[in-house]
Coordinates of N, CA and C in Angstrom, one line a residue:
M534 N 29.3 8.4 5.4 CA 28.1 8.8 6.2 C 27.0 7.9 6.0
T535 N 26.3 7.6 7.1 CA 25.1 6.8 7.2 C 23.9 7.6 7.5
L536 N 22.9 7.5 6.7 CA 21.7 8.3 6.9 C 20.5 7.4 7.1
I537 N 19.8 7.6 8.2 CA 18.7 6.8 8.6 C 17.4 7.5 8.2
H538 N 16.6 6.8 7.3 CA 15.3 7.3 7.0 C 14.3 6.7 8.0
E539 N 13.9 7.4 9.0 CA 13.0 6.9 10.0 C 11.6 6.6 9.4
S540 N 11.0 5.5 9.9 CA 9.7 5.2 9.5 C 8.7 6.3 9.6
M541 N 8.8 7.0 10.8 CA 7.9 8.1 11.1 C 8.0 9.3 10.1
S542 N 9.2 9.4 9.4 CA 9.4 10.5 8.5 C 9.0 10.2 7.1
R543 N 8.5 9.0 6.8 CA 8.1 8.7 5.5 C 6.9 9.5 5.1
G544 N 6.7 9.7 3.8 CA 5.5 10.3 3.2 C 4.3 9.4 3.5
H545 N 3.1 9.9 3.5 CA 1.9 9.1 3.8 C 0.8 9.6 2.9
T546 N 0.2 8.6 2.3 CA -1.0 8.8 1.5 C -2.1 7.9 2.1
N547 N -3.3 8.5 2.4 CA -4.4 7.7 2.9 C -5.7 8.2 2.2
T548 N -6.2 7.3 1.3 CA -7.3 7.7 0.5 C -8.6 7.0 0.9
G549 N -8.5 6.2 2.0 CA -9.6 5.4 2.4 C -9.4 4.0 2.0
W550 N -9.3 3.7 0.7 CA -9.1 2.3 0.2 C -7.6 2.0 0.2
L551 N -6.7 3.1 0.2 CA -5.3 2.9 0.1 C -4.6 3.6 1.3
N552 N -3.8 2.9 2.1 CA -3.0 3.5 3.1 C -1.5 3.1 2.8
S553 N -0.7 4.2 2.4 CA 0.6 4.0 1.8 C 1.6 4.8 2.5
Y554 N 2.8 4.3 2.8 CA 3.9 5.0 3.3 C 5.1 5.0 2.3
H555 N 5.7 6.1 2.1 CA 6.7 6.3 1.0 C 8.1 6.6 1.6
T556 N 9.0 5.7 1.4 CA 10.4 6.0 1.8 C 11.0 7.2 1.0
F557 N 10.7 7.2 -0.3 CA 11.2 8.3 -1.1 C 10.0 9.1 -1.7
S558 N 10.3 10.2 -2.3 CA 9.3 11.1 -2.9 C 8.4 10.3 -3.8
F559 N 7.1 10.5 -3.7 CA 6.2 9.7 -4.5 C 4.8 10.4 -4.4
G560 N 4.2 10.6 -5.6 CA 2.8 11.2 -5.6 C 2.8 12.6 -4.9
G561 N 2.0 12.8 -3.9 CA 1.9 14.1 -3.3 C 3.0 14.3 -2.3
F562 N 3.8 13.3 -2.0 CA 4.9 13.5 -1.1 C 6.2 13.8 -1.9
Q563 N 6.7 15.1 -1.8 CA 7.8 15.4 -2.6 C 8.9 16.1 -1.7
D564 N 10.0 15.5 -1.5 CA 11.1 16.0 -0.7 C 12.4 15.9 -1.6
P565 N 12.9 17.0 -1.9 CA 14.1 17.0 -2.8 C 15.3 16.3 -2.3
T566 N 15.3 16.1 -1.0 CA 16.4 15.3 -0.4 C 16.2 13.8 -0.4
R567 N 15.0 13.4 -0.8 CA 14.6 12.0 -0.8 C 14.0 11.6 -2.2
M568 N 14.9 11.7 -3.2 CA 14.4 11.4 -4.6 C 14.9 10.0 -5.0
G569 N 15.3 9.2 -4.1 CA 15.9 7.9 -4.4 C 17.3 7.8 -4.0
F570 N 17.9 6.7 -4.3 CA 19.3 6.4 -3.9 C 19.9 5.4 -4.9
A571 N 20.9 5.9 -5.7 CA 21.4 5.1 -6.8 C 20.3 4.6 -7.7
A572 N 20.2 3.3 -8.0 CA 19.1 2.8 -8.9 C 17.7 2.7 -8.2
L573 N 17.7 2.8 -6.8 CA 16.5 2.7 -6.1 C 15.7 4.0 -6.1
R574 N 14.5 3.9 -6.6 CA 13.7 5.1 -6.8 C 12.5 5.1 -5.8
V575 N 11.9 4.0 -5.6 CA 10.6 3.9 -4.8 C 10.7 2.7 -3.8
I576 N 10.3 2.9 -2.6 CA 9.9 1.8 -1.7 C 8.6 2.3 -1.0
N577 N 7.5 1.8 -1.4 CA 6.2 2.1 -0.9 C 5.7 0.9 -0.1
E578 N 5.2 1.1 1.1 CA 4.5 0.1 1.9 C 3.1 0.3 1.8
D579 N 2.3 -0.5 1.1 CA 0.9 -0.3 0.8 C 0.0 -1.3 1.5
R580 N -1.1 -0.7 1.9 CA -2.2 -1.6 2.4 C -3.5 -1.1 1.6
I581 N -4.1 -2.1 1.0 CA -5.4 -1.7 0.3 C -6.5 -2.5 0.8
A582 N -7.7 -1.8 0.9 CA -8.9 -2.4 1.5 C -9.4 -3.5 0.6
P583 N -10.2 -4.4 1.2 CA -10.9 -5.5 0.5 C -11.7 -4.9 -0.7
G584 N -11.6 -5.6 -1.8 CA -12.4 -5.2 -3.0 C -11.9 -4.0 -3.7
S585 N -10.7 -3.4 -3.3 CA -10.2 -2.2 -3.9 C -8.8 -2.5 -4.5
G586 N -8.2 -1.5 -5.1 CA -6.9 -1.6 -5.6 C -6.5 -0.6 -6.7
F587 N -5.4 -0.8 -7.3 CA -5.0 0.1 -8.4 C -5.5 -0.4 -9.7
S588 N -6.4 0.4 -10.3 CA -7.0 0.1 -11.6 C -6.0 0.2 -12.7
E589 N -6.3 -0.2 -13.9 CA -5.3 -0.3 -15.0 C -4.6 1.1 -15.2
H590 N -3.3 1.1 -15.3 CA -2.5 2.3 -15.5 C -1.2 1.9 -16.1
G591 N -0.5 2.8 -16.7 CA 0.7 2.5 -17.4 C 2.0 2.9 -16.8
H592 N 3.1 2.2 -17.3 CA 4.5 2.5 -16.8 C 5.4 2.3 -18.0
Q593 N 6.6 2.9 -18.0 CA 7.7 2.7 -18.9 C 9.0 2.7 -18.2
D594 N 10.0 2.0 -18.7 CA 11.4 2.1 -18.3 C 11.6 2.0 -16.8
M595 N 11.1 1.0 -16.2 CA 11.3 0.8 -14.8 C 11.1 -0.7 -14.4
D596 N 11.9 -1.2 -13.5 CA 11.7 -2.5 -12.9 C 10.8 -2.2 -11.7
I597 N 9.6 -2.9 -11.7 CA 8.6 -2.8 -10.6 C 8.5 -4.1 -9.9
L598 N 8.9 -4.1 -8.7 CA 8.9 -5.3 -7.9 C 7.9 -5.2 -6.8
T599 N 7.0 -6.2 -6.7 CA 5.9 -6.3 -5.7 C 6.1 -7.5 -4.8
M600 N 6.2 -7.3 -3.5 CA 6.4 -8.4 -2.5 C 5.2 -8.4 -1.6
V601 N 4.4 -9.4 -1.6 CA 3.2 -9.5 -0.8 C 3.5 -10.0 0.6
L602 N 3.1 -9.2 1.7 CA 3.4 -9.6 3.0 C 2.2 -10.3 3.7
S603 N 1.0 -9.9 3.4 CA -0.2 -10.6 3.8 C -1.3 -10.2 2.9
G604 N -2.4 -11.1 2.9 CA -3.4 -10.9 1.9 C -3.0 -11.4 0.5
K605 N -3.8 -11.1 -0.5 CA -3.4 -11.5 -1.8 C -3.8 -10.4 -2.8
L606 N -3.0 -10.3 -3.9 CA -3.2 -9.4 -5.0 C -3.6 -10.1 -6.2
L607 N -4.5 -9.5 -7.0 CA -4.8 -10.0 -8.3 C -4.2 -9.1 -9.4
H608 N -3.3 -9.6 -10.1 CA -2.5 -8.9 -11.1 C -3.0 -9.2 -12.5
K609 N -3.3 -8.1 -13.3 CA -3.6 -8.3 -14.7 C -2.8 -7.3 -15.5
D610 N -2.3 -7.7 -16.7 CA -1.5 -6.7 -17.5 C -1.7 -6.9 -19.0
T611 N -1.2 -6.0 -19.8 CA -1.4 -6.1 -21.2 C -0.5 -7.0 -21.9
L612 N 0.3 -7.8 -21.1 CA 1.1 -8.9 -21.7 C 0.3 -10.2 -21.7
G613 N -0.9 -10.1 -21.1 CA -1.8 -11.3 -21.0 C -1.7 -12.0 -19.7
N614 N -1.0 -11.5 -18.7 CA -0.9 -12.2 -17.4 C -2.1 -11.9 -16.6
V615 N -2.7 -12.9 -16.0 CA -3.8 -12.8 -15.0 C -3.4 -13.7 -13.9
V616 N -2.9 -13.2 -12.8 CA -2.3 -14.1 -11.8 C -2.6 -13.6 -10.4
T617 N -2.6 -14.4 -9.4 CA -2.7 -14.1 -8.0 C -1.4 -14.1 -7.3
I618 N -1.1 -13.1 -6.5 CA 0.2 -13.1 -5.8 C -0.1 -13.3 -4.3
A619 N 0.5 -14.3 -3.7 CA 0.2 -14.6 -2.3 C 1.4 -14.2 -1.4
P620 N 1.2 -14.2 -0.1 CA 2.3 -13.9 0.8 C 3.5 -14.9 0.6
G621 N 4.7 -14.3 0.6 CA 5.9 -15.1 0.3 C 6.2 -15.2 -1.1
E622 N 5.4 -14.5 -2.0 CA 5.7 -14.5 -3.4 C 6.1 -13.1 -3.8
A623 N 6.7 -13.0 -4.9 CA 7.1 -11.7 -5.5 C 6.9 -11.7 -7.0
Q624 N 6.5 -10.5 -7.5 CA 6.5 -10.4 -9.0 C 7.4 -9.3 -9.4
L625 N 8.0 -9.4 -10.5 CA 8.9 -8.4 -11.1 C 8.4 -8.1 -12.5
M626 N 8.0 -6.9 -12.8 CA 7.6 -6.5 -14.1 C 8.5 -5.4 -14.6
Y627 N 9.2 -5.7 -15.8 CA 9.9 -4.7 -16.4 C 9.0 -4.0 -17.4
A628 N 8.9 -2.7 -17.2 CA 7.9 -1.9 -18.1 C 8.4 -1.6 -19.5
G629 N 9.7 -1.5 -19.6 CA 10.3 -1.3 -21.0 C 9.6 -0.2 -21.8
T630 N 9.3 -0.5 -23.0 CA 8.7 0.4 -23.9 C 7.2 0.8 -23.6
G631 N 6.7 0.1 -22.6 CA 5.3 0.4 -22.1 C 4.5 -0.8 -21.8
V632 N 3.9 -0.8 -20.6 CA 2.9 -1.8 -20.3 C 1.9 -1.2 -19.4
R633 N 0.7 -1.8 -19.4 CA -0.4 -1.3 -18.5 C -0.8 -2.5 -17.7
H634 N -1.1 -2.2 -16.4 CA -1.4 -3.3 -15.5 C -2.4 -2.8 -14.4
S635 N -3.0 -3.7 -13.7 CA -3.8 -3.4 -12.5 C -3.3 -4.3 -11.4
E636 N -3.4 -3.8 -10.1 CA -3.1 -4.6 -8.9 C -4.3 -4.4 -8.0
M637 N -5.1 -5.4 -7.8 CA -6.3 -5.4 -7.0 C -6.2 -6.3 -5.9
N638 N -6.9 -5.9 -4.7 CA -7.0 -6.9 -3.6 C -7.8 -8.0 -4.1
A639 N -7.3 -9.3 -3.9 CA -8.0 -10.4 -4.4 C -9.1 -10.9 -3.5
S640 N -9.2 -10.3 -2.3 CA -10.2 -10.7 -1.3 C -11.2 -9.6 -1.1
A641 N -12.4 -10.1 -0.9 CA -13.6 -9.2 -0.5 C -13.7 -8.9 1.0
S642 N -12.8 -9.6 1.8 CA -12.9 -9.4 3.2 C -11.6 -9.1 3.9
D643 N -10.5 -9.4 3.3 CA -9.2 -9.1 4.0 C -8.4 -8.1 3.3
A644 N -7.7 -7.3 4.1 CA -6.8 -6.3 3.5 C -5.6 -6.9 2.9
A645 N -4.9 -6.3 1.9 CA -3.7 -6.7 1.3 C -2.6 -5.8 1.7
H646 N -1.5 -6.4 2.2 CA -0.3 -5.6 2.6 C 0.9 -6.0 1.8
F647 N 1.6 -5.1 1.2 CA 2.7 -5.4 0.3 C 3.7 -4.3 0.2
L648 N 4.8 -4.6 -0.3 CA 5.8 -3.6 -0.7 C 5.9 -3.5 -2.2
Q649 N 5.9 -2.2 -2.7 CA 6.2 -2.0 -4.1 C 7.5 -1.2 -4.2
I650 N 8.4 -1.7 -5.0 CA 9.7 -1.2 -5.2 C 10.0 -0.9 -6.6
W651 N 10.5 0.3 -6.9 CA 10.9 0.7 -8.3 C 12.4 0.8 -8.4
L652 N 13.0 0.2 -9.4 CA 14.4 0.3 -9.7 C 14.6 0.8 -11.1
I653 N 15.5 1.8 -11.3 CA 15.8 2.4 -12.6 C 16.7 1.5 -13.4
P654 N 16.3 1.2 -14.6 CA 17.2 0.3 -15.4 C 18.4 1.0 -15.9
D655 N 19.4 0.2 -16.3 CA 20.7 0.8 -16.8 C 20.5 1.4 -18.2
Q656 N 19.5 0.8 -19.0 CA 19.2 1.3 -20.3 C 17.7 1.3 -20.5
R657 N 17.2 2.3 -21.2 CA 15.8 2.4 -21.5 C 15.4 1.5 -22.6
G658 N 14.1 1.3 -22.7 CA 13.6 0.6 -23.9 C 13.6 -0.9 -23.7
G659 N 13.3 -1.6 -24.7 CA 13.3 -3.1 -24.7 C 11.9 -3.6 -24.4
A660 N 11.6 -4.8 -24.7 CA 10.3 -5.4 -24.5 C 9.9 -5.6 -23.1
P661 N 8.7 -5.2 -22.7 CA 8.3 -5.5 -21.3 C 8.3 -7.0 -21.0
R662 N 8.4 -7.4 -19.8 CA 8.4 -8.8 -19.4 C 7.9 -8.9 -17.9
Y663 N 7.5 -10.1 -17.6 CA 6.9 -10.4 -16.3 C 7.5 -11.6 -15.7
Q664 N 7.8 -11.6 -14.4 CA 8.3 -12.8 -13.7 C 7.5 -12.8 -12.3
Q665 N 7.4 -14.1 -11.9 CA 6.8 -14.3 -10.5 C 7.4 -15.5 -9.9
V666 N 7.8 -15.4 -8.6 CA 8.5 -16.5 -8.0 C 8.0 -16.6 -6.5
R667 N 8.2 -17.8 -6.0 CA 8.0 -18.1 -4.6 C 9.4 -17.8 -3.9
L668 N 9.4 -16.9 -2.9 CA 10.6 -16.6 -2.3 C 11.1 -17.6 -1.3
P669 N 12.4 -17.7 -0.9 CA 12.8 -18.7 0.1 C 12.1 -18.5 1.4
D670 N 11.8 -19.6 2.1 CA 11.1 -19.5 3.3 C 12.0 -19.0 4.4
I671 N 11.5 -18.8 5.6 CA 12.2 -18.2 6.7 C 13.5 -18.9 7.1
E672 N 13.4 -20.2 7.2 CA 14.6 -21.0 7.6 C 15.7 -21.0 6.6
A673 N 15.3 -20.9 5.3 CA 16.2 -21.0 4.2 C 16.9 -19.6 3.9
S674 N 16.4 -18.6 4.6 CA 16.9 -17.2 4.4 C 17.1 -16.5 5.7
R675 N 17.6 -17.1 6.7 CA 18.0 -16.4 7.9 C 19.1 -15.4 7.7
K676 N 20.0 -15.8 6.8 CA 21.1 -14.9 6.4 C 20.8 -14.3 5.0
W677 N 21.6 -13.3 4.6 CA 21.3 -12.7 3.3 C 21.2 -13.7 2.2
T678 N 20.1 -13.6 1.5 CA 19.8 -14.6 0.4 C 19.5 -13.8 -0.9
L679 N 20.1 -14.0 -2.0 CA 19.9 -13.3 -3.2 C 18.6 -13.6 -3.8
I680 N 17.7 -12.6 -4.1 CA 16.4 -12.9 -4.7 C 16.3 -12.2 -6.0
A681 N 17.1 -11.2 -6.3 CA 17.0 -10.5 -7.6 C 18.3 -9.8 -7.9
A682 N 18.7 -9.9 -9.2 CA 20.0 -9.3 -9.7 C 19.9 -9.2 -11.2
G683 N 21.0 -8.7 -11.8 CA 21.1 -8.5 -13.2 C 21.2 -9.9 -13.9
A684 N 21.2 -9.8 -15.3 CA 21.3 -10.9 -16.1 C 22.5 -11.8 -15.9
G685 N 22.4 -13.1 -15.9 CA 23.5 -14.0 -15.7 C 23.8 -14.3 -14.2
S686 N 23.1 -13.7 -13.3 CA 23.4 -13.8 -11.9 C 22.9 -15.2 -11.3
G687 N 21.9 -15.7 -11.9 CA 21.3 -16.9 -11.4 C 20.3 -16.6 -10.3
A688 N 20.0 -15.4 -10.1 CA 19.0 -15.0 -9.0 C 17.6 -15.4 -9.5
P689 N 16.7 -15.6 -8.6 CA 15.3 -16.0 -9.0 C 14.6 -15.0 -9.9
L690 N 14.9 -13.7 -9.7 CA 14.3 -12.6 -10.5 C 15.4 -11.8 -11.1
E691 N 15.2 -11.5 -12.4 CA 16.3 -10.9 -13.2 C 16.0 -9.4 -13.4
L692 N 16.8 -8.5 -12.9 CA 16.7 -7.1 -13.0 C 17.4 -6.6 -14.2
T693 N 17.0 -5.3 -14.6 CA 17.7 -4.7 -15.7 C 18.7 -3.6 -15.3
S694 N 19.1 -3.6 -14.1 CA 20.2 -2.8 -13.6 C 21.2 -3.6 -12.9
D695 N 22.4 -3.0 -12.7 CA 23.5 -3.6 -11.9 C 23.2 -3.5 -10.4
T696 N 22.1 -4.2 -10.0 CA 21.7 -4.2 -8.6 C 21.5 -5.6 -8.1
R697 N 21.8 -5.8 -6.9 CA 21.6 -7.1 -6.2 C 20.7 -6.8 -5.0
L698 N 19.6 -7.6 -5.0 CA 18.6 -7.4 -3.9 C 18.7 -8.7 -3.1
L699 N 19.0 -8.6 -1.8 CA 19.1 -9.7 -0.9 C 18.0 -9.6 0.2
M700 N 17.5 -10.7 0.7 CA 16.5 -10.7 1.8 C 17.0 -11.6 2.9
A701 N 16.7 -11.2 4.1 CA 17.0 -12.1 5.3 C 15.8 -12.1 6.3
H702 N 15.7 -13.2 6.9 CA 14.7 -13.4 8.0 C 15.4 -13.8 9.3
P703 N 16.1 -12.9 9.9 CA 16.9 -13.2 11.1 C 15.9 -13.5 12.3
R704 N 16.5 -14.4 13.2 CA 15.8 -14.7 14.4 C 16.3 -13.8 15.6
E705 N 15.5 -13.7 16.6 CA 16.0 -12.9 17.8 C 17.4 -13.4 18.2
G706 N 18.3 -12.4 18.4 CA 19.6 -12.7 18.8 C 20.6 -12.9 17.7
D707 N 20.1 -13.0 16.5 CA 21.0 -13.2 15.3 C 21.8 -11.9 15.1
R708 N 23.0 -12.0 14.5 CA 23.8 -10.9 14.1 C 24.1 -11.0 12.6
L709 N 23.7 -10.0 11.9 CA 23.9 -10.0 10.4 C 25.0 -8.9 10.0
S710 N 26.0 -9.4 9.3 CA 26.9 -8.4 8.8 C 26.3 -7.8 7.5
I711 N 26.8 -6.6 7.2 CA 26.3 -5.9 6.0 C 27.4 -6.0 4.9
P712 N 27.2 -6.8 3.9 CA 28.3 -6.9 2.8 C 28.5 -5.6 2.1
R713 N 29.8 -5.3 1.9 CA 30.2 -4.0 1.3 C 31.3 -4.3 0.2
Q714 N 31.2 -3.6 -0.9 CA 32.3 -3.7 -1.9 C 32.6 -2.3 -2.4
T715 N 33.9 -2.1 -2.7 CA 34.3 -0.8 -3.3 C 33.5 -0.5 -4.5
G716 N 33.1 0.8 -4.7 CA 32.4 1.2 -5.8 C 30.9 0.8 -5.8
R717 N 30.4 0.4 -4.7 CA 29.0 0.0 -4.6 C 28.3 0.9 -3.5
Q718 N 27.0 1.0 -3.6 CA 26.2 1.7 -2.6 C 25.2 0.7 -2.1
V719 N 24.8 0.9 -0.8 CA 24.0 0.0 -0.1 C 22.8 0.7 0.6
F720 N 21.6 0.2 0.4 CA 20.5 0.7 1.2 C 19.8 -0.5 1.9
L721 N 19.6 -0.4 3.2 CA 19.0 -1.4 4.0 C 17.5 -1.0 4.3
H722 N 16.6 -1.8 4.1 CA 15.2 -1.5 4.5 C 14.7 -2.6 5.5
I723 N 14.3 -2.1 6.7 CA 13.8 -3.0 7.7 C 12.3 -3.2 7.4
V724 N 11.9 -4.5 7.1 CA 10.5 -4.8 6.8 C 9.7 -4.9 8.0
E725 N 10.3 -5.7 9.0 CA 9.6 -5.9 10.3 C 10.6 -6.3 11.3
G726 N 10.3 -6.2 12.6 CA 11.1 -6.6 13.6 C 11.9 -5.4 14.2
L727 N 12.7 -5.6 15.2 CA 13.5 -4.6 15.9 C 15.0 -5.1 15.8
A728 N 15.9 -4.1 15.6 CA 17.3 -4.4 15.5 C 18.1 -3.2 16.0
M729 N 19.4 -3.4 16.3 CA 20.3 -2.4 16.7 C 21.4 -2.3 15.7
L730 N 21.8 -1.0 15.4 CA 22.9 -0.8 14.5 C 23.7 0.3 15.0
D731 N 24.9 0.0 15.6 CA 25.8 1.0 16.1 C 25.1 2.0 17.1
G732 N 24.3 1.3 18.0 CA 23.6 2.1 19.1 C 22.3 2.7 18.6
E733 N 21.9 2.6 17.4 CA 20.6 3.1 16.9 C 19.6 1.9 16.8
R734 N 18.4 2.2 17.4 CA 17.4 1.2 17.4 C 16.6 1.3 16.1
L735 N 16.4 0.2 15.3 CA 15.7 0.2 14.0 C 14.5 -0.6 14.1
A736 N 13.4 -0.2 13.4 CA 12.2 -0.9 13.5 C 11.6 -0.9 12.0
G737 N 10.5 -1.7 11.9 CA 9.9 -1.9 10.6 C 9.6 -0.5 9.9
G738 N 9.9 -0.4 8.7 CA 9.7 0.8 7.9 C 10.9 1.7 7.9
D739 N 11.9 1.5 8.8 CA 13.1 2.3 8.7 C 14.0 1.9 7.5
G740 N 14.7 2.9 6.9 CA 15.6 2.6 5.9 C 17.0 3.2 6.2
I741 N 18.1 2.6 5.8 CA 19.4 3.1 6.2 C 20.2 3.2 4.9
Q742 N 20.6 4.5 4.6 CA 21.3 4.8 3.4 C 22.8 4.9 3.8
M743 N 23.6 4.0 3.2 CA 24.9 3.8 3.8 C 26.0 4.5 2.9
G744 N 26.9 5.1 3.7 CA 28.1 5.7 3.0 C 29.2 4.7 2.9
S745 N 30.4 5.3 2.8 CA 31.6 4.5 2.6 C 32.2 3.9 3.9
D746 N 31.7 4.4 5.1 CA 32.3 3.9 6.3 C 31.9 2.5 6.6
E747 N 32.8 1.8 7.3 CA 32.5 0.4 7.7 C 31.4 0.4 8.8
L748 N 30.5 -0.6 8.7 CA 29.4 -0.6 9.6 C 29.5 -1.9 10.5
P749 N 29.0 -1.7 11.7 CA 28.9 -2.9 12.6 C 27.8 -3.8 12.2
N750 N 27.7 -4.9 12.8 CA 26.7 -5.9 12.5 C 25.3 -5.4 13.0
L751 N 24.3 -5.9 12.3 CA 22.9 -5.7 12.8 C 22.6 -6.7 13.9
E752 N 22.2 -6.2 15.0 CA 21.9 -7.1 16.1 C 20.4 -7.1 16.3
W753 N 19.8 -8.3 16.1 CA 18.3 -8.4 16.1 C 17.8 -8.6 17.5
I754 N 16.9 -7.7 17.9 CA 16.2 -7.8 19.2 C 15.1 -8.8 19.2
T755 N 14.4 -8.8 18.0 CA 13.3 -9.7 17.8 C 13.5 -10.5 16.5
D756 N 12.7 -11.4 16.2 CA 12.6 -12.0 14.8 C 12.3 -10.8 13.9
G757 N 12.8 -10.9 12.7 CA 12.6 -9.8 11.7 C 12.7 -10.2 10.3
K758 N 12.6 -9.2 9.4 CA 12.8 -9.4 8.0 C 13.4 -8.1 7.5
A759 N 14.4 -8.2 6.5 CA 15.0 -7.1 6.0 C 15.4 -7.3 4.5
L760 N 15.5 -6.2 3.8 CA 16.0 -6.2 2.4 C 17.2 -5.4 2.3
L761 N 18.2 -5.8 1.5 CA 19.4 -5.2 1.3 C 19.6 -4.9 -0.2
F762 N 19.8 -3.7 -0.6 CA 20.0 -3.3 -2.0 C 21.5 -2.9 -2.2
D763 N 22.1 -3.7 -3.0 CA 23.6 -3.5 -3.3 C 23.6 -3.0 -4.8
M764 N 24.0 -1.7 -4.9 CA 23.9 -1.1 -6.2 C 25.2 -0.4 -6.7
R765 N 25.3 -0.3 -8.0 CA 26.5 0.4 -8.5 C 26.5 1.8 -8.2
R766 N 27.6 2.4 -7.8 CA 27.7 3.8 -7.4 C 27.5 4.7 -8.6

């Protein structure tokens, strides 16, 4: 069975400085049918106003991945990192036994737009750690490109779960197959653009939770961007 999480059905938080959409239950949006999928617990699409952001707060036992789409974020944490994250960059923070951090808009005039993704680790505990990378550019990632995976995978970012995260920047008219393996679960998130999947029109913010059935190719109506989570069942 394939389940489409439509963009318009996402949870929504708007505090003035923060405008956030939640694919899965988060904060004040609680839906018992949307508590995550396999290791994937959170996909939030956030926009924060100039000069604002998330002040220092703590996490434990979670891989927290932030991908900046536009604007810039200023990250500070109790590991001693003070860094700026720009469009096309991603940070991965494993919270482990505990870490505190802040994510602030680095601009006093421009909004920051980014995705924050939480993945549940295979084992709790361990020392917190921080990684930051420049992601492959559009032409280098028109097809599925591995950007994060477990230890020993050679991926740019190292996750603490048996998860593979792939990214693609298809062009208008491209057809993307969806890789499947026995014993794995797949979640597709459309970041931007328009595509067709088995007669269904997909747009930015839509998520597709995939069952065991075979799926046709994604046919892109416009240029786009998508993330594919390949996770242990």
